[in-house]
Coordinates of C-alpha atoms in Angstrom, one line a residue:
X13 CA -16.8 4.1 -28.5
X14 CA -13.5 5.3 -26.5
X15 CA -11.0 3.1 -25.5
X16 CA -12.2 3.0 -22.0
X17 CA -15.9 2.5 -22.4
X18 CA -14.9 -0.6 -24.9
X19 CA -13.2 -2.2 -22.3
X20 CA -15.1 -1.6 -19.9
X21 CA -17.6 -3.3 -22.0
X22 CA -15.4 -6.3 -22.5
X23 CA -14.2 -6.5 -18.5
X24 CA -18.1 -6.7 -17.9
X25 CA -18.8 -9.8 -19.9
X26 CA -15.7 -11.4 -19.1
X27 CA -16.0 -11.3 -14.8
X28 CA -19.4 -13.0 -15.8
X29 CA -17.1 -16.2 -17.2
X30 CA -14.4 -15.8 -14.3
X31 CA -17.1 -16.3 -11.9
X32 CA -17.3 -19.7 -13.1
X33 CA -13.5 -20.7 -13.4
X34 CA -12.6 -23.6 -10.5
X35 CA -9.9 -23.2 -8.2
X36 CA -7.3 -25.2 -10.0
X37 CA -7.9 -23.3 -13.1
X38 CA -7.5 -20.0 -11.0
X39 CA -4.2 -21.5 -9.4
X40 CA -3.1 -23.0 -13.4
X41 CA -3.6 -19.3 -14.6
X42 CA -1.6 -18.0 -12.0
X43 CA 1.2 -20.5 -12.5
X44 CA 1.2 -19.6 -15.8
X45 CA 1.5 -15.8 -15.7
X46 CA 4.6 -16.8 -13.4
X47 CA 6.2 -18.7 -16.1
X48 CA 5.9 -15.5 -17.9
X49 CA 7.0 -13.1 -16.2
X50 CA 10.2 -15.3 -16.4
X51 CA 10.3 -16.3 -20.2
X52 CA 9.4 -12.8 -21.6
X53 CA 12.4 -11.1 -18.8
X54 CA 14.8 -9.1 -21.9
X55 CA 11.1 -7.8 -23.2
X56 CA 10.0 -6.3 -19.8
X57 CA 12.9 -5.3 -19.0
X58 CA 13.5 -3.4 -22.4
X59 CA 10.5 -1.6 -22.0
X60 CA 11.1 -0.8 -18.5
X61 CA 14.4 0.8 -19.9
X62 CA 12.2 2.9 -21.6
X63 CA 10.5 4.2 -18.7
X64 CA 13.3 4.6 -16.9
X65 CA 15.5 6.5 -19.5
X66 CA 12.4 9.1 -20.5
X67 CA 11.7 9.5 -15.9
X68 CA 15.7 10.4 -15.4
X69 CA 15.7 12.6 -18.2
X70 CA 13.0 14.7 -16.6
X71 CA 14.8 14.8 -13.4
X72 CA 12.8 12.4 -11.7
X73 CA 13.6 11.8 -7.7
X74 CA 15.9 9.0 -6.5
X75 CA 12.5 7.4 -5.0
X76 CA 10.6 7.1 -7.7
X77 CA 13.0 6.0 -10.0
X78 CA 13.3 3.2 -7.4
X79 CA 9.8 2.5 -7.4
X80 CA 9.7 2.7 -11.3
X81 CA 12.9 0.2 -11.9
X82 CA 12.7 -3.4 -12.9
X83 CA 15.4 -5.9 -12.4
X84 CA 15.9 -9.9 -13.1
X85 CA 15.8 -9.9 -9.3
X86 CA 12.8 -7.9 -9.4
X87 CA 11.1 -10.0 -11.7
X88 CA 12.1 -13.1 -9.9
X89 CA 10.4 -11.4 -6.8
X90 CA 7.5 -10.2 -8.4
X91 CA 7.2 -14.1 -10.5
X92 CA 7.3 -15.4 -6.9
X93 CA 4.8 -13.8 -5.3
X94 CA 2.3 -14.6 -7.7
X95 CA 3.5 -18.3 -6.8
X96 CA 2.6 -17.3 -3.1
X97 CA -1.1 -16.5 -4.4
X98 CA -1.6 -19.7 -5.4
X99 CA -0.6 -21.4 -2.0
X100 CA -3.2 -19.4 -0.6
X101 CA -6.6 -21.2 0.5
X102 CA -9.4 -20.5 -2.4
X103 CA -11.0 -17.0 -1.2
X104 CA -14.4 -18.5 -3.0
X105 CA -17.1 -20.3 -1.8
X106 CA -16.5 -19.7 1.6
X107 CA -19.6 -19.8 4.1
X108 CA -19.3 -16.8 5.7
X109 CA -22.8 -17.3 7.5
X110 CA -25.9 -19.7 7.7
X111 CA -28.2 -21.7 9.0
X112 CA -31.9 -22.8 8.6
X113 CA -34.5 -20.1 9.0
X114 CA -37.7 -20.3 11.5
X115 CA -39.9 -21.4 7.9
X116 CA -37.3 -24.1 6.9
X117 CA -35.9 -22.4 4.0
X118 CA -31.8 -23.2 4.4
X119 CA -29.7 -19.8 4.1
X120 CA -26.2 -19.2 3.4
X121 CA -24.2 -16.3 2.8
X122 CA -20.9 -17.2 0.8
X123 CA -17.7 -15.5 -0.6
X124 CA -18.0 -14.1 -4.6
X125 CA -16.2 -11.9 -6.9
X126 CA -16.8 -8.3 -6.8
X127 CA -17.3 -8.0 -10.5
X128 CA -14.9 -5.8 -12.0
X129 CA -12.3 -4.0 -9.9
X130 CA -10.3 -1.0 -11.5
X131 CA -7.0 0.3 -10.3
X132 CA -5.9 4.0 -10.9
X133 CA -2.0 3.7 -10.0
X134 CA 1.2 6.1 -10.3
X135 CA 4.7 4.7 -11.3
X136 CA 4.9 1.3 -9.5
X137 CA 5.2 -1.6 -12.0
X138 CA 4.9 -4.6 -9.9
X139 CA 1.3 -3.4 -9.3
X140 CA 0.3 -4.3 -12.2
X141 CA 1.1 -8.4 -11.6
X142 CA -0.1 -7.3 -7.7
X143 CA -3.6 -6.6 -8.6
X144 CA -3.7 -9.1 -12.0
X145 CA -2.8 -12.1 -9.6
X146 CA -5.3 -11.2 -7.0
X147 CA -8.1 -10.1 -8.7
X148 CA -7.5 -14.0 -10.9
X149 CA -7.6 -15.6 -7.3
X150 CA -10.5 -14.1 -6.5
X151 CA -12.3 -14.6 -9.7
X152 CA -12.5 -10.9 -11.1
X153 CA -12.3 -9.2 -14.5
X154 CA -8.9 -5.7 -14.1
X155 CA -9.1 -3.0 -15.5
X156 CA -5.6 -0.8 -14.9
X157 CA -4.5 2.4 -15.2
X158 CA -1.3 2.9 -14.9
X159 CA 0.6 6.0 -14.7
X160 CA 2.6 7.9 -17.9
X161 CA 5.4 7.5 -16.3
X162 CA 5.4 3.7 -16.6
X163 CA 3.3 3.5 -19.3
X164 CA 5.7 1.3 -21.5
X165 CA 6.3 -1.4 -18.6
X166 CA 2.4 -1.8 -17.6
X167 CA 1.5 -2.0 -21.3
X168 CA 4.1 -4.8 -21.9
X169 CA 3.4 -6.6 -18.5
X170 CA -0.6 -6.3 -18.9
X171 CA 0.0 -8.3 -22.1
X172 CA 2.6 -10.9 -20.9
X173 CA 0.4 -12.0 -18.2
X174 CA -3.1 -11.8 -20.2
X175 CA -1.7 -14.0 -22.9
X176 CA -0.2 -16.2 -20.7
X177 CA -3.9 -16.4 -19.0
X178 CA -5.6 -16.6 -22.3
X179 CA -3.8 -19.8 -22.6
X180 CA -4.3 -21.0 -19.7
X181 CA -8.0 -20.8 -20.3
X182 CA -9.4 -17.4 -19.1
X183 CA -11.8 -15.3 -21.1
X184 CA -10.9 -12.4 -23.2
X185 CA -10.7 -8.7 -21.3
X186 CA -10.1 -10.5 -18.0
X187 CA -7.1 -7.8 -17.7
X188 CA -6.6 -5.4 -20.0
X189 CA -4.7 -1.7 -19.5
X190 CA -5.9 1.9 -20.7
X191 CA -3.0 2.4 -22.5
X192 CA -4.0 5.6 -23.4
X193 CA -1.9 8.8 -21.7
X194 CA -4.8 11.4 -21.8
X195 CA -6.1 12.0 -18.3
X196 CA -9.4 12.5 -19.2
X197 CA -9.4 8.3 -19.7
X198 CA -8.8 8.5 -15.9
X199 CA -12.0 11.3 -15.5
X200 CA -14.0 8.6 -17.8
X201 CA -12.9 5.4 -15.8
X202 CA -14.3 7.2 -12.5
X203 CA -17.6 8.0 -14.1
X204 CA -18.5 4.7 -15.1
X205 CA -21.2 3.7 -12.7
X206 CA -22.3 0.2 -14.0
X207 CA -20.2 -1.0 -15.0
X208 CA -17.0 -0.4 -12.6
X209 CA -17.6 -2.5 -9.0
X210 CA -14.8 -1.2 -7.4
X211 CA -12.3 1.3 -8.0
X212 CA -9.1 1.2 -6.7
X213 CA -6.5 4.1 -6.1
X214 CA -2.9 3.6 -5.8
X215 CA -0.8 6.6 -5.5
X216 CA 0.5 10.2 -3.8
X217 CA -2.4 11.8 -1.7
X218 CA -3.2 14.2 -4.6
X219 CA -4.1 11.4 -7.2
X220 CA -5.8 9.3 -4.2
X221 CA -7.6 12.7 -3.2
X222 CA -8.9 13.3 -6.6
X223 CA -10.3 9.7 -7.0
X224 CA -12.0 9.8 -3.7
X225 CA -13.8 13.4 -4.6
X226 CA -14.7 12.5 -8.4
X227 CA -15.3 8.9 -8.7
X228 CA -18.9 7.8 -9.2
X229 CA -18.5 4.4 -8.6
X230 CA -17.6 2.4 -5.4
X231 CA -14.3 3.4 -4.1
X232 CA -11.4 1.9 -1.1
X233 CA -8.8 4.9 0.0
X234 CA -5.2 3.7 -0.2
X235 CA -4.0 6.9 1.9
X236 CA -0.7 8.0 2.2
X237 CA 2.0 7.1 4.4
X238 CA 2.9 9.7 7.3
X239 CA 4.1 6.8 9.2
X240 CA 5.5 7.5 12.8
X241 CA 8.0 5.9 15.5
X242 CA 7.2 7.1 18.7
X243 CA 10.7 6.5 21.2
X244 CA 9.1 6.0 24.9
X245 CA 11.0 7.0 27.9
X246 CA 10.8 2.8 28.8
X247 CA 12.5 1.9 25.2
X248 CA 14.6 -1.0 25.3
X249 CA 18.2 1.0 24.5
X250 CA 19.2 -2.0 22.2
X251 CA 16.3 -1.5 19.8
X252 CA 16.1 1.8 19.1
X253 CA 18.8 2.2 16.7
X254 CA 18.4 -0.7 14.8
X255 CA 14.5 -0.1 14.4
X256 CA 14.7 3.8 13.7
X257 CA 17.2 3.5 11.0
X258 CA 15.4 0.2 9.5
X259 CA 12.1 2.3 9.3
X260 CA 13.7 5.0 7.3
X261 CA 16.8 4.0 5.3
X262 CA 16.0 0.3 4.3
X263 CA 13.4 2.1 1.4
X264 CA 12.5 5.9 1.9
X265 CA 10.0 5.7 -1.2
X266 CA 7.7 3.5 0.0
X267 CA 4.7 4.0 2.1
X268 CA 5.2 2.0 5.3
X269 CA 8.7 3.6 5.5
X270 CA 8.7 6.3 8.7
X271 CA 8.4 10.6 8.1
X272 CA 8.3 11.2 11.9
X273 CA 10.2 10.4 14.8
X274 CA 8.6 11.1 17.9
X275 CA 11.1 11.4 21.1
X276 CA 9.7 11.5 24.9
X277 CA 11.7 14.8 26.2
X278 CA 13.6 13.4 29.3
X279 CA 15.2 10.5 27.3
X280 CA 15.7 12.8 24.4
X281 CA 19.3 13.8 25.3
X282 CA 20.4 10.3 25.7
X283 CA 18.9 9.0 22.4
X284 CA 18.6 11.6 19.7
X285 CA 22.5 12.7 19.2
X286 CA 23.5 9.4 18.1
X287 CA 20.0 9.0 15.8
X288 CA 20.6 12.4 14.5
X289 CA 23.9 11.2 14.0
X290 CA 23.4 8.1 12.0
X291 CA 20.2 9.5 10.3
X292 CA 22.5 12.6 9.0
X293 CA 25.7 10.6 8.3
X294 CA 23.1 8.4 6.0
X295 CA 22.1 11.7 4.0
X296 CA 18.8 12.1 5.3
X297 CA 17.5 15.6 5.8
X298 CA 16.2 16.4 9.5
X299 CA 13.2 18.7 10.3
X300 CA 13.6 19.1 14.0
X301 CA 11.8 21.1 16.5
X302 CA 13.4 23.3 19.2
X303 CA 14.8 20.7 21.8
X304 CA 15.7 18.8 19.0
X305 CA 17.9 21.8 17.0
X306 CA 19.0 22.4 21.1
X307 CA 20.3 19.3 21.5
X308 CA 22.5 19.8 18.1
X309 CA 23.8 23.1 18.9
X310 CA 25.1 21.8 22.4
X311 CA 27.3 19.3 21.0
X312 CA 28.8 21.1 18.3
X313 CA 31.2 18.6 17.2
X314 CA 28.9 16.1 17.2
X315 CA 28.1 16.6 13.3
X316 CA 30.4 17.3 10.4
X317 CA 29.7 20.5 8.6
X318 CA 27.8 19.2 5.8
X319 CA 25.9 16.4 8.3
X320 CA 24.9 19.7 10.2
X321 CA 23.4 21.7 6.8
X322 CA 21.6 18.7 6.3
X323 CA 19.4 20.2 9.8
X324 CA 16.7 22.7 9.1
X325 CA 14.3 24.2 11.5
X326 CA 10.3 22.2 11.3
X327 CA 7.5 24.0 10.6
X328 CA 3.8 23.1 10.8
X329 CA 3.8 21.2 7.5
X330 CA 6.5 19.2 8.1
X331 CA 4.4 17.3 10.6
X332 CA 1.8 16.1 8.1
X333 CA 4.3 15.1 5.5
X334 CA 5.1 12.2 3.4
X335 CA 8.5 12.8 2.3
X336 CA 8.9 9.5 0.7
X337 CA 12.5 10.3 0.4
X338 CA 15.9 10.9 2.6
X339 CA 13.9 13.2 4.9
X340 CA 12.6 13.1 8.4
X341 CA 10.7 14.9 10.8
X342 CA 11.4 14.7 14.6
X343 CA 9.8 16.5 17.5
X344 CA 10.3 15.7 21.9
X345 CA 7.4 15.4 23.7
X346 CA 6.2 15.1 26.8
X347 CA 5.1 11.6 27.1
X348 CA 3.0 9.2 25.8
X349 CA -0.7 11.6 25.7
X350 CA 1.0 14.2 23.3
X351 CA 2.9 11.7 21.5
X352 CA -0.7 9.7 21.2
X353 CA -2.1 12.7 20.2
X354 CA -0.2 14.0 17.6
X355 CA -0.1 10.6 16.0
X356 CA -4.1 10.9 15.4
X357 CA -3.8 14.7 14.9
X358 CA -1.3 14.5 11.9
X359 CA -0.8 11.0 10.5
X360 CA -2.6 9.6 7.7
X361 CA -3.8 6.7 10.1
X362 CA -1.5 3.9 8.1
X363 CA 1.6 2.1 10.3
X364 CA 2.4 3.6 13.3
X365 CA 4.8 2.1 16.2
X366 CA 6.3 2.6 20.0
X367 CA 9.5 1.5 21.4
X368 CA 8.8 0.6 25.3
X369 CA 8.9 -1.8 27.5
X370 CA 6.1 -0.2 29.9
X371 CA 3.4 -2.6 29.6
X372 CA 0.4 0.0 30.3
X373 CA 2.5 2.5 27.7
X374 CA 1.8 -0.1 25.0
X375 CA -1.3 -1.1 25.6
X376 CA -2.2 2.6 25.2
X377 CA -0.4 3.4 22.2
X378 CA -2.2 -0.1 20.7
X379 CA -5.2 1.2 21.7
X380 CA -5.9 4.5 21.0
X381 CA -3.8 5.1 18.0
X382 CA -6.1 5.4 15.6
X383 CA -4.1 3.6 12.5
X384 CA -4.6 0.6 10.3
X385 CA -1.8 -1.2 11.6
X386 CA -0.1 -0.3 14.9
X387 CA 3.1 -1.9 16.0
X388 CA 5.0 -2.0 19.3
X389 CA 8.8 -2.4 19.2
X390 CA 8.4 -3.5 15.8
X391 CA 9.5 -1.8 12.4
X392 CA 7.0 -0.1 10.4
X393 CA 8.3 -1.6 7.4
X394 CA 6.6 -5.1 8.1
X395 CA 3.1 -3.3 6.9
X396 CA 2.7 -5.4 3.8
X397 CA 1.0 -8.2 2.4
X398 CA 3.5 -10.6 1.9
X399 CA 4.9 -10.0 5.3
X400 CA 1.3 -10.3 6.6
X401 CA 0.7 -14.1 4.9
X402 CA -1.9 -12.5 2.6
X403 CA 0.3 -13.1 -0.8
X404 CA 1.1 -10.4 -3.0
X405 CA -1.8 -7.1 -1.6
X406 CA -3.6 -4.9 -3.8
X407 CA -3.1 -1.9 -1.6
X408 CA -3.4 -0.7 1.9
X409 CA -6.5 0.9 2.7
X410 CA -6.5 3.8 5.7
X411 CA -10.9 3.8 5.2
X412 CA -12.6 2.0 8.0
X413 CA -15.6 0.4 6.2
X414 CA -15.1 -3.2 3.7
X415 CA -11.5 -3.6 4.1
X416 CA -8.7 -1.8 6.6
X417 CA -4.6 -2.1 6.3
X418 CA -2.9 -4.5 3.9
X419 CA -5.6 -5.8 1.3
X420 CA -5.3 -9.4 0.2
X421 CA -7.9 -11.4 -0.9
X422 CA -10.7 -11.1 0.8
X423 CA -10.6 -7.7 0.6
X424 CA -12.0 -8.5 -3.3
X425 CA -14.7 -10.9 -2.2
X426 CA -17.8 -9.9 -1.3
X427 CA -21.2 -11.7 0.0
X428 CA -24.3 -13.0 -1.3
X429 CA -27.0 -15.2 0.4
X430 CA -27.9 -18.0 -0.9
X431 CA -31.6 -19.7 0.0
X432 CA -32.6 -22.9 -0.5
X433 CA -36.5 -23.9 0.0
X434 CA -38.8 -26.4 -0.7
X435 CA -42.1 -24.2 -1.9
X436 CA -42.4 -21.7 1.4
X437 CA -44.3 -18.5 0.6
X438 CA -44.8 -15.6 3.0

């Protein structure tokens, strides 16, 4: 039996025995994986080292070495948030619907574990104690796949927290990691109807792309992030700077951060040399469009000469990019219907925002942006779990159907009915 099947095997008996577990021995697990996350530090973090040594050794880029790196402050954070988990109300149990049918027989549909939830994931560590902690709230048997790249640190961290949860009570295989680095483990884990419930995908738009077309079992679409900040003639002037830089430069590698700044053209002149300014002065590389690379040129000693190499001329791809790096699209446009427009045309339909204080302008933009998450004079880098209340999420879905945006609890629950008689027949 490979590797895969035989855990799969195990994960399946074992969500049968976390379906039972009460709250407070949910919420004692949970406190106990924190403990250990803590305790076990110089371990993790050794391993991590590992990682980190074999990624920037193959020339790995500045963004996913950020993503890949563990800290003692990093640990702390990621020990914390599983702390926030258990704060959280009991996603269990909950009546979701009910009520007594016309032939007396008392129905209720409640909240239940999925079953067993995989996760197919690229070089992010601190998803592995994400989805462990969540899928423990909401009663489910993991199964993770982590990326080569990280390999070392989700092996070490998969068994830090299942032993600690092993003592704390849970059954054996309630989280377990292919540790395996042959990709076909990941073809196998996608082809195992019946015994996978859900399959999670965590990643760049090629690996969440491959998933979506291959997998034979139930799948939610974390998409990419081609996040956009859309500047409206009726910005506040005091908020644009502070938002547009925050959106790009406070983490570049992560998905809610910003790849395209959107301009309205008859405020572009007053805004966008002092953007391109600070953007370029912070090292980020700018695809602009005509007025943009207009606006430049006019003001030649705006930029140094190396801020001003840093400039390049957009082209058509550039629009549906995810840099996840020091780069940045930005295009003028006319007004608020191209700007809506291009947003649904080119985004991947993640976090998307507008700076104006026109009422009627943001009430459009909320409305017909068709995004998980849209904002209005708001950073895009709030699109999160933790910063949502959920706890620590799982991922952010861009589907439409079962879950949408940050994905917390519930979003690993589902719903069974539940009906109570006293000897009806039909």
């Amino acid at each position: 039996m490979s590797e895969v099947m035989e855990k799969a095997v195990i994960a399946k008996k074992a969500a049968g025995l976390m379906a039972r577990l009460s709250l407070s021995q949910r919420n004692d697990a949970l406190a106990a994986m924190a403990d250990a996350l803590i305790a076990e530090q110089d371990l993790i973090l050794a391993e991590n080292a590992k990682d980190m040594e074999a990624a920037e050794a193959a020339g790995t880029e500045a963004a996913l070495l950020d993503r890949l790196a563990l800290s003692a402050d990093r640990l702390a954070g990621i020990a914390l948030s599983l702390r926030d988990v258990i704060a959280l109300p009991d996603p269990l149990g909950k009546v979701l619907n009910g009520g007594t049918l016309y032939n007396g027989i008392l129905m209720r549909q409640v909240s239940v574990p999925i079953g067993v939830v995989a996760m197919i994931y690229e070089a992010r560590p601190n998803v592995t104690v994400d989805a462990a902690g969540l899928c423990l709230k909401t009663g489910n048997a993991v199964i993770l796949r982590g990326g080569s790249m990280a390999n070392h640190s989700n092996i070490v961290l998969t068994k830090v927290l299942a032993d600690a949860g092993l003592k704390a009570g849970l059954p054996e295989g309630w989280l377990q990691s292919i540790e395996t680095t042959d990709r076909a483990a990941t073809t196998e884990l996608m082809g195992l109807h019946g015994m996978i419930d859900l399959l999670i995908p965590r990643g760049s738009g090629s690996l969440i792309k491959s998933v979506v077309e291959n997998a034979k079992v139930p799948v939610i679409e974390t998409g990419e992030g081609n996040c956009h900040l859309y500047i409206h003639a009726a910005a506040d002037p005091d908020i644009i700077m502070p938002i547009t830089l925050n959106a790009k430069l406070q983490r570049p590698g992560v998905c809610n951060s910003i790849e395209t700044l959107l301009i309205d053209s008859a405020v572009a002149e007053l805004y966008l040399p002092q953007i391109i300014k600070a953007l370029t002065g912070a090292g980020v590389v700018i695809h602009a469009d005509e007025q943009c690379l207009g606006l430049v040129e006019g003001l030649p000693e705006l930029l140094s000469d190396a801020e001003r190499e840093l400039i390049v001329k957009a082209v058509e791809a550039d629009w549906y990019t995810e840099y996840l790096a020091l780069e940045i699209a930005i295009k003028c446009v006319s007004g608020i219907d191209e700007a809506i427009e291009h947003i649904n045309t080119y985004s991947t339909h993640h976090s998307d925002s507008i700076l104006s204080q026109d009422y009627e302008a943001v009430q459009r933009f909320l409305l017909e942006v068709d995004s998980a998450v849209v904002y209005a004079n708001a950073s895009t880098r709030f699109t999160d779990g933790g910063e949502f209340g959920l706890g620590a999420e799982i991922g952010i879905s861009t589907q439409k159907l079962h879950a949408r945006g940050p994905m917390g609890l519930e979003a690993l629950t589902t719903g069974k009915y539940i009906l109570e008689g006293s000897g009806q027949i039909r």
